[in-house]
PDB file of C-alpha atoms in Angstrom:
ATOM      1  CA  MET B  24       4.387  18.354  17.827  1.00 52.00           C
ATOM      2  CA  SER B  25       8.040  18.346  18.844  1.00 63.00           C
ATOM      3  CA  GLU B  26       8.999  14.731  18.096  1.00 90.00           C
ATOM      4  CA  ILE B  27       8.401  12.032  15.496  1.00 96.00           C
ATOM      5  CA  ARG B  28       8.631   8.591  17.048  1.00 97.00           C
ATOM      6  CA  ALA B  29       6.213   6.454  14.996  1.00 98.00           C
ATOM      7  CA  ILE B  30       6.090   6.493  11.177  1.00 98.00           C
ATOM      8  CA  LEU B  31       3.420   4.586   9.233  1.00 98.00           C
ATOM      9  CA  VAL B  32       3.950   3.499   5.613  1.00 98.00           C
ATOM     10  CA  PRO B  33       1.091   1.925   3.611  1.00 95.00           C
ATOM     11  CA  LEU B  34       3.012  -0.638   1.557  1.00 94.00           C
ATOM     12  CA  ASP B  35       1.484  -1.150  -1.889  1.00 88.00           C
ATOM     13  CA  GLU B  36       2.616  -1.180  -5.519  1.00 85.00           C
ATOM     14  CA  ALA B  37       2.722   2.623  -5.749  1.00 83.00           C
ATOM     15  CA  ALA B  38       4.808   2.771  -2.575  1.00 87.00           C
ATOM     16  CA  LEU B  39       7.282   0.253  -3.992  1.00 86.00           C
ATOM     17  CA  GLU B  40       7.502   2.101  -7.315  1.00 82.00           C
ATOM     18  CA  ARG B  41       8.151   5.438  -5.626  1.00 82.00           C
ATOM     19  CA  ARG B  42      10.530   4.059  -3.010  1.00 90.00           C
ATOM     20  CA  VAL B  43       8.341   5.326  -0.194  1.00 94.00           C
ATOM     21  CA  LEU B  44       9.693   2.843   2.335  1.00 95.00           C
ATOM     22  CA  GLU B  45      13.279   3.907   1.576  1.00 95.00           C
ATOM     23  CA  ARG B  46      12.312   7.506   2.322  1.00 94.00           C
ATOM     24  CA  ALA B  47      10.505   6.498   5.509  1.00 96.00           C
ATOM     25  CA  LEU B  48      13.497   4.487   6.745  1.00 97.00           C
ATOM     26  CA  ALA B  49      15.761   7.489   6.157  1.00 95.00           C
ATOM     27  CA  LEU B  50      13.356   9.627   8.185  1.00 96.00           C
ATOM     28  CA  GLY B  51      13.166   6.966  10.872  1.00 97.00           C
ATOM     29  CA  ARG B  52      16.936   7.013  11.187  1.00 96.00           C
ATOM     30  CA  ARG B  53      17.008  10.831  11.286  1.00 95.00           C
ATOM     31  CA  PHE B  54      14.223  11.175  13.860  1.00 96.00           C
ATOM     32  CA  ASP B  55      15.093   7.983  15.780  1.00 97.00           C
ATOM     33  CA  ALA B  56      11.627   6.582  15.114  1.00 98.00           C
ATOM     34  CA  VAL B  57       9.979   3.204  14.577  1.00 98.00           C
ATOM     35  CA  VAL B  58       8.869   2.664  10.965  1.00 98.00           C
ATOM     36  CA  GLU B  59       5.875   0.385  10.417  1.00 98.00           C
ATOM     37  CA  ALA B  60       5.362  -0.941   6.885  1.00 98.00           C
ATOM     38  CA  LEU B  61       1.677  -1.837   6.685  1.00 97.00           C
ATOM     39  CA  HIS B  62       0.384  -4.273   4.086  1.00 96.00           C
ATOM     40  CA  ILE B  63      -3.363  -4.086   3.560  1.00 92.00           C
ATOM     41  CA  SER B  64      -4.928  -7.463   2.867  1.00 88.00           C
ATOM     42  CA  PRO B  65      -8.295  -7.605   1.080  1.00 78.00           C
ATOM     43  CA  LEU B  66      -9.415 -10.046   3.775  1.00 73.00           C
ATOM     44  CA  PRO B  67     -10.751  -8.247   6.873  1.00 64.00           C
ATOM     45  CA  ARG B  68     -10.099  -9.972  10.193  1.00 61.00           C
ATOM     46  CA  PRO B  69     -11.629  -9.527  13.661  1.00 59.00           C
ATOM     47  CA  ASN B  70     -10.431  -6.279  15.271  1.00 61.00           C
ATOM     48  CA  ASP B  71      -9.440  -4.826  11.901  1.00 60.00           C
ATOM     49  CA  PRO B  72     -11.013  -1.438  11.086  1.00 58.00           C
ATOM     50  CA  GLY B  73     -14.394  -2.018   9.458  1.00 53.00           C
ATOM     51  CA  TRP B  74     -14.875  -5.610  10.667  1.00 53.00           C
ATOM     52  CA  GLU B  75     -17.610  -4.774  13.176  1.00 56.00           C
ATOM     53  CA  ALA B  76     -19.527  -2.646  10.682  1.00 49.00           C
ATOM     54  CA  LEU B  77     -19.384  -5.403   8.081  1.00 47.00           C
ATOM     55  CA  THR B  78     -20.572  -8.135  10.439  1.00 49.00           C
ATOM     56  CA  LYS B  79     -23.413  -5.960  11.736  1.00 49.00           C
ATOM     57  CA  ARG B  80     -24.647  -5.676   8.170  1.00 45.00           C
ATOM     58  CA  GLY B  81     -24.658  -9.456   7.934  1.00 46.00           C
ATOM     59  CA  MET B  82     -21.907  -9.469   5.338  1.00 45.00           C
ATOM     60  CA  GLY B  83     -19.970 -12.703   5.567  1.00 48.00           C
ATOM     61  CA  PHE B  84     -16.836 -13.531   3.673  1.00 50.00           C
ATOM     62  CA  ALA B  85     -17.400 -16.427   1.339  1.00 51.00           C
ATOM     63  CA  LEU B  86     -13.809 -16.799   0.254  1.00 56.00           C
ATOM     64  CA  THR B  87     -12.811 -19.091  -2.524  1.00 67.00           C
ATOM     65  CA  GLU B  88      -9.587 -21.023  -2.277  1.00 71.00           C
ATOM     66  CA  ASP B  89      -8.235 -18.975  -5.184  1.00 75.00           C
ATOM     67  CA  ALA B  90      -8.984 -15.707  -3.365  1.00 73.00           C
ATOM     68  CA  MET B  91      -7.287 -16.976  -0.231  1.00 77.00           C
ATOM     69  CA  ARG B  92      -4.230 -18.092  -2.177  1.00 82.00           C
ATOM     70  CA  GLU B  93      -4.004 -14.754  -4.002  1.00 84.00           C
ATOM     71  CA  ALA B  94      -4.250 -12.804  -0.759  1.00 83.00           C
ATOM     72  CA  MET B  95      -1.598 -14.935   0.927  1.00 87.00           C
ATOM     73  CA  ALA B  96       0.695 -14.689  -2.110  1.00 90.00           C
ATOM     74  CA  ALA B  97       0.335 -10.888  -2.151  1.00 89.00           C
ATOM     75  CA  GLU B  98       1.149 -10.728   1.550  1.00 92.00           C
ATOM     76  CA  GLU B  99       4.247 -12.887   1.141  1.00 94.00           C
ATOM     77  CA  ARG B 100       5.409 -10.817  -1.826  1.00 94.00           C
ATOM     78  CA  MET B 101       5.084  -7.582   0.128  1.00 94.00           C
ATOM     79  CA  ARG B 102       6.823  -9.135   3.104  1.00 95.00           C
ATOM     80  CA  GLY B 103       9.683 -10.180   0.827  1.00 96.00           C
ATOM     81  CA  GLU B 104       9.958  -6.712  -0.745  1.00 96.00           C
ATOM     82  CA  TYR B 105       9.907  -5.163   2.714  1.00 96.00           C
ATOM     83  CA  GLU B 106      12.734  -7.416   3.891  1.00 97.00           C
ATOM     84  CA  LYS B 107      14.893  -6.539   0.884  1.00 96.00           C
ATOM     85  CA  ILE B 108      14.398  -2.818   1.432  1.00 96.00           C
ATOM     86  CA  ARG B 109      14.923  -3.094   5.186  1.00 96.00           C
ATOM     87  CA  ARG B 110      18.212  -4.932   4.745  1.00 96.00           C
ATOM     88  CA  ARG B 111      19.439  -2.519   2.070  1.00 95.00           C
ATOM     89  CA  GLY B 112      18.638   0.359   4.389  1.00 93.00           C
ATOM     90  CA  GLU B 113      20.350  -1.408   7.289  1.00 95.00           C
ATOM     91  CA  ALA B 114      17.271  -0.877   9.432  1.00 96.00           C
ATOM     92  CA  PRO B 115      17.273  -3.077  12.553  1.00 96.00           C
ATOM     93  CA  GLU B 116      14.273  -5.192  13.507  1.00 94.00           C
ATOM     94  CA  THR B 117      14.964  -4.384  17.146  1.00 93.00           C
ATOM     95  CA  ALA B 118      16.232  -1.013  18.293  1.00 94.00           C
ATOM     96  CA  ALA B 119      19.808  -0.849  19.526  1.00 92.00           C
ATOM     97  CA  ALA B 120      20.521   0.097  23.122  1.00 92.00           C
ATOM     98  CA  GLY B 121      19.712   3.738  23.708  1.00 91.00           C
ATOM     99  CA  ARG B 122      17.991   4.067  20.329  1.00 94.00           C
ATOM    100  CA  ARG B 123      14.410   3.806  19.039  1.00 95.00           C
ATOM    101  CA  PHE B 124      15.042   3.416  15.311  1.00 97.00           C
ATOM    102  CA  ALA B 125      13.718   0.086  14.046  1.00 98.00           C
ATOM    103  CA  ALA B 126      11.470  -1.254  11.293  1.00 98.00           C
ATOM    104  CA  ARG B 127       8.649  -3.758  11.346  1.00 97.00           C
ATOM    105  CA  PHE B 128       6.173  -5.341   8.952  1.00 98.00           C
ATOM    106  CA  ALA B 129       2.480  -5.467   9.828  1.00 96.00           C
ATOM    107  CA  VAL B 130      -0.678  -6.741   8.136  1.00 94.00           C
ATOM    108  CA  ALA B 131      -4.244  -5.512   8.493  1.00 93.00           C
ATOM    109  CA  GLY B 132      -7.312  -6.415   6.475  1.00 87.00           C
ATOM    110  CA  GLY B 133      -9.989  -4.254   4.910  1.00 84.00           C
ATOM    111  CA  ALA B 134     -10.273  -1.134   2.786  1.00 85.00           C
ATOM    112  CA  GLU B 135      -6.893   0.603   2.606  1.00 88.00           C
ATOM    113  CA  ASP B 136      -8.192   4.135   3.157  1.00 89.00           C
ATOM    114  CA  LEU B 137     -10.137   3.171   6.298  1.00 90.00           C
ATOM    115  CA  VAL B 138      -7.359   1.008   7.725  1.00 92.00           C
ATOM    116  CA  VAL B 139      -4.595   3.570   7.181  1.00 94.00           C
ATOM    117  CA  ALA B 140      -6.655   6.483   8.541  1.00 94.00           C
ATOM    118  CA  THR B 141      -7.410   4.451  11.662  1.00 94.00           C
ATOM    119  CA  ARG B 142      -3.801   3.364  12.218  1.00 96.00           C
ATOM    120  CA  ALA B 143      -2.618   6.927  11.558  1.00 97.00           C
ATOM    121  CA  ARG B 144      -4.213   8.047  14.812  1.00 96.00           C
ATOM    122  CA  VAL B 145      -1.550   6.178  16.777  1.00 97.00           C
ATOM    123  CA  SER B 146       1.303   7.308  14.534  1.00 97.00           C
ATOM    124  CA  ASP B 147       3.175  10.599  14.334  1.00 97.00           C
ATOM    125  CA  LEU B 148       3.541  10.661  10.558  1.00 98.00           C
ATOM    126  CA  VAL B 149       2.168   8.818   7.519  1.00 98.00           C
ATOM    127  CA  VAL B 150       4.390   8.551   4.433  1.00 97.00           C
ATOM    128  CA  ALA B 151       2.613   7.655   1.189  1.00 94.00           C
ATOM    129  CA  ALA B 152       2.829   7.853  -2.591  1.00 89.00           C
ATOM    130  CA  ARG B 153       0.593  10.404  -4.274  1.00 81.00           C
ATOM    131  CA  GLY B 154      -1.211   7.779  -6.343  1.00 67.00           C
ATOM    132  CA  GLY B 155      -0.798   5.327  -9.142  1.00 52.00           C
ATOM    133  CA  ALA B 156      -1.818   7.503 -12.085  1.00 52.00           C
ATOM    134  CA  GLU B 157      -0.610  10.921 -13.171  1.00 54.00           C
ATOM    135  CA  GLY B 158      -2.472  13.596 -11.252  1.00 52.00           C
ATOM    136  CA  GLU B 159      -4.385  11.061  -9.184  1.00 58.00           C
ATOM    137  CA  VAL B 160      -5.038  11.751  -5.516  1.00 63.00           C
ATOM    138  CA  SER B 161      -5.461   8.459  -3.697  1.00 78.00           C
ATOM    139  CA  GLU B 162      -8.379   7.776  -1.385  1.00 84.00           C
ATOM    140  CA  THR B 163      -5.840   6.907   1.297  1.00 89.00           C
ATOM    141  CA  ILE B 164      -4.403  10.435   1.266  1.00 89.00           C
ATOM    142  CA  GLU B 165      -7.899  11.869   1.453  1.00 87.00           C
ATOM    143  CA  ALA B 166      -8.803   9.578   4.353  1.00 89.00           C
ATOM    144  CA  VAL B 167      -5.685  10.406   6.366  1.00 92.00           C
ATOM    145  CA  LEU B 168      -6.311  14.134   5.959  1.00 89.00           C
ATOM    146  CA  THR B 169      -9.992  13.924   6.854  1.00 88.00           C
ATOM    147  CA  GLU B 170     -10.054  11.123   9.413  1.00 90.00           C
ATOM    148  CA  GLY B 171      -6.494  10.380  10.535  1.00 92.00           C
ATOM    149  CA  GLY B 172      -5.704  13.436  12.624  1.00 92.00           C
ATOM    150  CA  ARG B 173      -2.025  13.192  11.724  1.00 95.00           C
ATOM    151  CA  PRO B 174       0.254  14.738   9.076  1.00 96.00           C
ATOM    152  CA  ILE B 175       1.016  12.934   5.845  1.00 96.00           C
ATOM    153  CA  LEU B 176       4.139  13.215   3.716  1.00 96.00           C
ATOM    154  CA  VAL B 177       3.058  12.768   0.088  1.00 93.00           C
ATOM    155  CA  LEU B 178       5.801  11.683  -2.301  1.00 91.00           C
ATOM    156  CA  PRO B 179       5.705  12.239  -6.077  1.00 86.00           C
ATOM    157  CA  ALA B 180       7.227  10.057  -8.753  1.00 77.00           C
ATOM    158  CA  GLY B 181      10.906  10.505  -9.552  1.00 73.00           C
ATOM    159  CA  GLU B 182      14.200  10.368  -7.752  1.00 72.00           C
ATOM    160  CA  LEU B 183      14.375  10.727  -4.003  1.00 75.00           C
ATOM    161  CA  THR B 184      15.590  14.171  -3.026  1.00 78.00           C
ATOM    162  CA  PRO B 185      16.886  15.137   0.421  1.00 82.00           C
ATOM    163  CA  LEU B 186      14.401  16.881   2.690  1.00 88.00           C
ATOM    164  CA  ASP B 187      16.993  18.883   4.602  1.00 88.00           C
ATOM    165  CA  GLY B 188      17.421  21.643   2.015  1.00 94.00           C
ATOM    166  CA  THR B 189      15.038  24.587   1.710  1.00 97.00           C
ATOM    167  CA  CYS B 190      11.486  24.190   2.999  1.00 98.00           C
ATOM    168  CA  VAL B 191       8.557  26.399   2.007  1.00 98.00           C
ATOM    169  CA  LEU B 192       5.756  26.761   4.542  1.00 97.00           C
ATOM    170  CA  ALA B 193       2.469  27.901   2.993  1.00 95.00           C
ATOM    171  CA  TRP B 194       0.635  30.229   5.349  1.00 95.00           C
ATOM    172  CA  ASN B 195      -2.869  31.695   5.169  1.00 92.00           C
ATOM    173  CA  GLY B 196      -3.662  32.166   8.851  1.00 92.00           C
ATOM    174  CA  ARG B 197      -6.238  29.374   8.939  1.00 91.00           C
ATOM    175  CA  PRO B 198      -6.382  26.589  11.582  1.00 91.00           C
ATOM    176  CA  GLU B 199      -5.216  23.884   9.164  1.00 90.00           C
ATOM    177  CA  ALA B 200      -2.120  25.969   8.368  1.00 93.00           C
ATOM    178  CA  ALA B 201      -1.415  26.309  12.101  1.00 94.00           C
ATOM    179  CA  ARG B 202      -1.684  22.532  12.541  1.00 94.00           C
ATOM    180  CA  ALA B 203       0.664  21.933   9.620  1.00 95.00           C
ATOM    181  CA  LEU B 204       3.104  24.426  11.149  1.00 96.00           C
ATOM    182  CA  ALA B 205       3.109  22.569  14.475  1.00 96.00           C
ATOM    183  CA  PHE B 206       3.484  19.131  12.881  1.00 96.00           C
ATOM    184  CA  ALA B 207       6.293  20.370  10.631  1.00 97.00           C
ATOM    185  CA  LEU B 208       8.615  21.594  13.395  1.00 97.00           C
ATOM    186  CA  PRO B 209      10.904  18.508  13.283  1.00 96.00           C
ATOM    187  CA  PHE B 210      11.321  18.985   9.517  1.00 97.00           C
ATOM    188  CA  LEU B 211      11.864  22.731   9.828  1.00 97.00           C
ATOM    189  CA  ARG B 212      14.544  22.267  12.479  1.00 96.00           C
ATOM    190  CA  ALA B 213      16.393  19.931  10.111  1.00 94.00           C
ATOM    191  CA  ALA B 214      16.010  22.192   7.053  1.00 96.00           C
ATOM    192  CA  ALA B 215      18.879  24.317   5.795  1.00 96.00           C
ATOM    193  CA  ALA B 216      16.477  27.228   5.210  1.00 97.00           C
ATOM    194  CA  THR B 217      12.781  27.947   5.742  1.00 98.00           C
ATOM    195  CA  VAL B 218      10.631  30.413   3.818  1.00 98.00           C
ATOM    196  CA  VAL B 219       7.131  31.279   5.035  1.00 97.00           C
ATOM    197  CA  VAL B 220       5.013  32.117   1.989  1.00 96.00           C
ATOM    198  CA  GLU B 221       1.602  33.748   1.998  1.00 94.00           C
ATOM    199  CA  VAL B 222      -0.341  34.487  -1.172  1.00 91.00           C
ATOM    200  CA  ASP B 223      -1.725  38.019  -1.485  1.00 89.00           C
ATOM    201  CA  GLU B 224      -1.147  38.527   2.262  1.00 87.00           C
ATOM    202  CA  ALA B 225      -3.861  35.989   3.120  1.00 85.00           C
ATOM    203  CA  GLY B 226      -2.515  35.481   6.643  1.00 83.00           C
ATOM    204  CA  THR B 227      -1.985  39.189   7.226  1.00 84.00           C
ATOM    205  CA  ARG B 228      -5.602  39.852   6.309  1.00 88.00           C
ATOM    206  CA  ARG B 229      -6.632  37.307   8.965  1.00 90.00           C
ATOM    207  CA  GLY B 230      -4.501  39.059  11.573  1.00 89.00           C
ATOM    208  CA  VAL B 231      -1.485  36.716  11.607  1.00 91.00           C
ATOM    209  CA  GLY B 232       0.939  37.272   8.749  1.00 93.00           C
ATOM    210  CA  ALA B 233       4.008  35.389   7.583  1.00 94.00           C
ATOM    211  CA  GLY B 234       6.218  37.681   9.662  1.00 95.00           C
ATOM    212  CA  SER B 235       4.445  36.521  12.819  1.00 95.00           C
ATOM    213  CA  VAL B 236       5.071  32.908  11.802  1.00 96.00           C
ATOM    214  CA  ALA B 237       8.775  33.629  11.304  1.00 97.00           C
ATOM    215  CA  HIS B 238       8.869  35.155  14.800  1.00 96.00           C
ATOM    216  CA  TYR B 239       7.106  32.071  16.224  1.00 97.00           C
ATOM    217  CA  LEU B 240       9.585  29.755  14.513  1.00 98.00           C
ATOM    218  CA  ALA B 241      12.509  31.713  15.940  1.00 98.00           C
ATOM    219  CA  GLN B 242      11.227  30.832  19.412  1.00 97.00           C
ATOM    220  CA  HIS B 243      11.588  27.177  18.389  1.00 96.00           C
ATOM    221  CA  GLY B 244      15.113  27.591  17.097  1.00 96.00           C
ATOM    222  CA  VAL B 245      14.152  27.829  13.415  1.00 97.00           C
ATOM    223  CA  GLU B 246      15.444  30.790  11.418  1.00 96.00           C
ATOM    224  CA  ALA B 247      12.905  31.666   8.724  1.00 97.00           C
ATOM    225  CA  ARG B 248      12.207  34.517   6.361  1.00 96.00           C
ATOM    226  CA  ASP B 249       8.795  35.600   5.162  1.00 95.00           C
ATOM    227  CA  HIS B 250       7.688  36.216   1.595  1.00 94.00           C
ATOM    228  CA  ASN B 251       4.441  37.432   0.057  1.00 93.00           C
ATOM    229  CA  ALA B 252       3.698  35.873  -3.331  1.00 92.00           C
ATOM    230  CA  ASP B 253       1.415  37.716  -5.721  1.00 93.00           C
ATOM    231  CA  LYS B 254      -1.298  35.401  -6.958  1.00 92.00           C
ATOM    232  CA  ARG B 255      -0.853  34.369 -10.592  1.00 91.00           C
ATOM    233  CA  GLY B 256      -3.274  31.723 -11.726  1.00 90.00           C
ATOM    234  CA  SER B 257      -4.789  29.727  -8.883  1.00 90.00           C
ATOM    235  CA  ILE B 258      -3.485  29.785  -5.314  1.00 90.00           C
ATOM    236  CA  GLY B 259      -2.271  26.229  -5.783  1.00 90.00           C
ATOM    237  CA  GLU B 260      -0.332  27.184  -8.913  1.00 91.00           C
ATOM    238  CA  THR B 261       1.155  30.159  -7.074  1.00 93.00           C
ATOM    239  CA  LEU B 262       2.364  27.951  -4.208  1.00 94.00           C
ATOM    240  CA  VAL B 263       3.903  25.393  -6.568  1.00 94.00           C
ATOM    241  CA  ARG B 264       5.643  28.180  -8.486  1.00 95.00           C
ATOM    242  CA  ALA B 265       6.923  29.777  -5.248  1.00 96.00           C
ATOM    243  CA  THR B 266       8.324  26.436  -4.112  1.00 96.00           C
ATOM    244  CA  HIS B 267      10.259  26.141  -7.370  1.00 96.00           C
ATOM    245  CA  GLU B 268      11.432  29.759  -7.232  1.00 97.00           C
ATOM    246  CA  HIS B 269      12.896  29.228  -3.768  1.00 97.00           C
ATOM    247  CA  GLU B 270      14.466  25.961  -4.982  1.00 96.00           C
ATOM    248  CA  ALA B 271      12.772  24.165  -2.108  1.00 96.00           C
ATOM    249  CA  ASN B 272      12.453  20.401  -1.905  1.00 94.00           C
ATOM    250  CA  LEU B 273       9.571  20.324   0.580  1.00 96.00           C
ATOM    251  CA  LEU B 274       6.301  22.242   0.774  1.00 96.00           C
ATOM    252  CA  VAL B 275       4.402  22.282   4.066  1.00 97.00           C
ATOM    253  CA  MET B 276       0.755  23.279   3.949  1.00 94.00           C
ATOM    254  CA  GLY B 277      -2.584  22.755   5.592  1.00 90.00           C
ATOM    255  CA  GLY B 278      -4.837  20.355   3.743  1.00 76.00           C
ATOM    256  CA  ALA B 279      -8.403  21.593   3.479  1.00 64.00           C
ATOM    257  CA  ALA B 280     -10.505  18.436   3.334  1.00 54.00           C
ATOM    258  CA  TYR B 281     -13.931  17.571   4.658  1.00 51.00           C
ATOM    259  CA  SER B 282     -15.876  14.346   5.081  1.00 50.00           C
ATOM    260  CA  ARG B 283     -19.438  14.537   3.762  1.00 44.00           C
ATOM    261  CA  VAL B 284     -21.548  11.379   3.877  1.00 40.00           C
ATOM    262  CA  ARG B 285     -18.452   9.179   3.503  1.00 39.00           C
ATOM    263  CA  ARG B 286     -17.299  11.211   0.526  1.00 44.00           C
ATOM    264  CA  MET B 287     -14.045  13.071   0.735  1.00 48.00           C
ATOM    265  CA  ILE B 288     -14.159  16.647  -0.499  1.00 50.00           C
ATOM    266  CA  PHE B 289     -10.896  18.525  -0.986  1.00 53.00           C
ATOM    267  CA  GLY B 290     -10.528  22.261  -1.131  1.00 58.00           C
ATOM    268  CA  HIS B 291      -9.409  23.523  -4.534  1.00 68.00           C
ATOM    269  CA  VAL B 292      -5.965  24.604  -3.304  1.00 75.00           C
ATOM    270  CA  THR B 293      -5.261  21.241  -1.677  1.00 75.00           C
ATOM    271  CA  ARG B 294      -6.238  19.244  -4.735  1.00 75.00           C
ATOM    272  CA  ASP B 295      -4.403  21.574  -7.147  1.00 80.00           C
ATOM    273  CA  VAL B 296      -1.142  21.270  -5.234  1.00 85.00           C
ATOM    274  CA  ILE B 297      -1.313  17.494  -4.745  1.00 80.00           C
ATOM    275  CA  GLU B 298      -2.105  16.925  -8.412  1.00 82.00           C
ATOM    276  CA  THR B 299       0.625  19.195  -9.809  1.00 80.00           C
ATOM    277  CA  ALA B 300       3.514  19.210  -7.320  1.00 87.00           C
ATOM    278  CA  ASP B 301       6.666  17.378  -8.403  1.00 90.00           C
ATOM    279  CA  PHE B 302       8.203  17.643  -4.930  1.00 93.00           C
ATOM    280  CA  PRO B 303       7.294  16.162  -1.524  1.00 94.00           C
ATOM    281  CA  LEU B 304       4.373  17.673   0.389  1.00 95.00           C
ATOM    282  CA  LEU B 305       3.853  17.628   4.133  1.00 96.00           C
ATOM    283  CA  MET B 306       0.169  18.198   4.819  1.00 93.00           C
ATOM    284  CA  ALA B 307      -2.153  18.285   7.809  1.00 91.00           C
ATOM    285  CA  ASN B 308      -5.833  19.096   8.172  1.00 81.00           C
TER     286      ASN B 308
END
C-alpha cells in the first residue's frame, strides 16, 4: 500500500479516554485522508452487518422505550464529543479545494467487532484503543486482524506521542510480516529512522533476513538499518524490549490471528505484544 486515504475510528468510551480520534485526525491531516468516526449503536438496522443473519434466525428486536431512549442518548453524546474534538482539531467537514482531508461522523448498528471488521474492508487504516482494562485485547482488534483485511493502529493509554520519530519493524520472514511491511510504507516514509528487527535471525532462517528488508525499503525511499535481537524471555518480550532500546515510538508487526468457529485465536507473540506494549502498534494479518 502506498497511500492512506480512508481512516476508520471506532468511537467508544475507550477511544475517547485514549484520545484516539485526536490521533486519527492528526494522521488524516498528514496523509490527506478522510477520517470516519464510527459510533456503534446496539440497535441493528437493515443493511448493517449482521442484520440479515439475525432476521434469518427469526430474531426480532422487541425494543422498549427505555432501550430506544438510551441508544439515542448514547448516539447524541458521541456525536457531541465528536464535534468538540473535530472543532478543536480544526478538521473540516468538507475537504478544501485540492485536498482530501475531512472528518465525518457515522452510525451503524450491531456488534462492534463485526461492524468494524466489515467497514474496515473499505478503509485503508483502522485506529483503535487497545481495550478498556489493563492488558485487555478488545474483540474489535481481534476481528479487524482476522476478518478486516486492513492494518490497525492500536493505541495504548497515556499521552499521545508523535509517530514520526523512530519506527521498529518486526521481521520474521512470514507472510503476515510482509503484509505489515507493505501497509506500513506511509508511516516508514514519514519516520525519522527505521530499524528492522528480527529475533534470533528468524527471517534469515526463512531465506529473507532483515538486511533484505532494508534493501527493499531503500527502493521505496526509506533508509533503514537492520538489527538482530537475541531472544530473552518470549519473542513478544524481546520485541517490546528492542522497541524501547531503540527509543522508538511505533512498532510495526504482523499479527498472527486465526478465526476458528467464530472464536478469535491470537498467536502468542501477537497477544504478548498487544498486552504489554506501552507504545503504538501498527499490525496487519
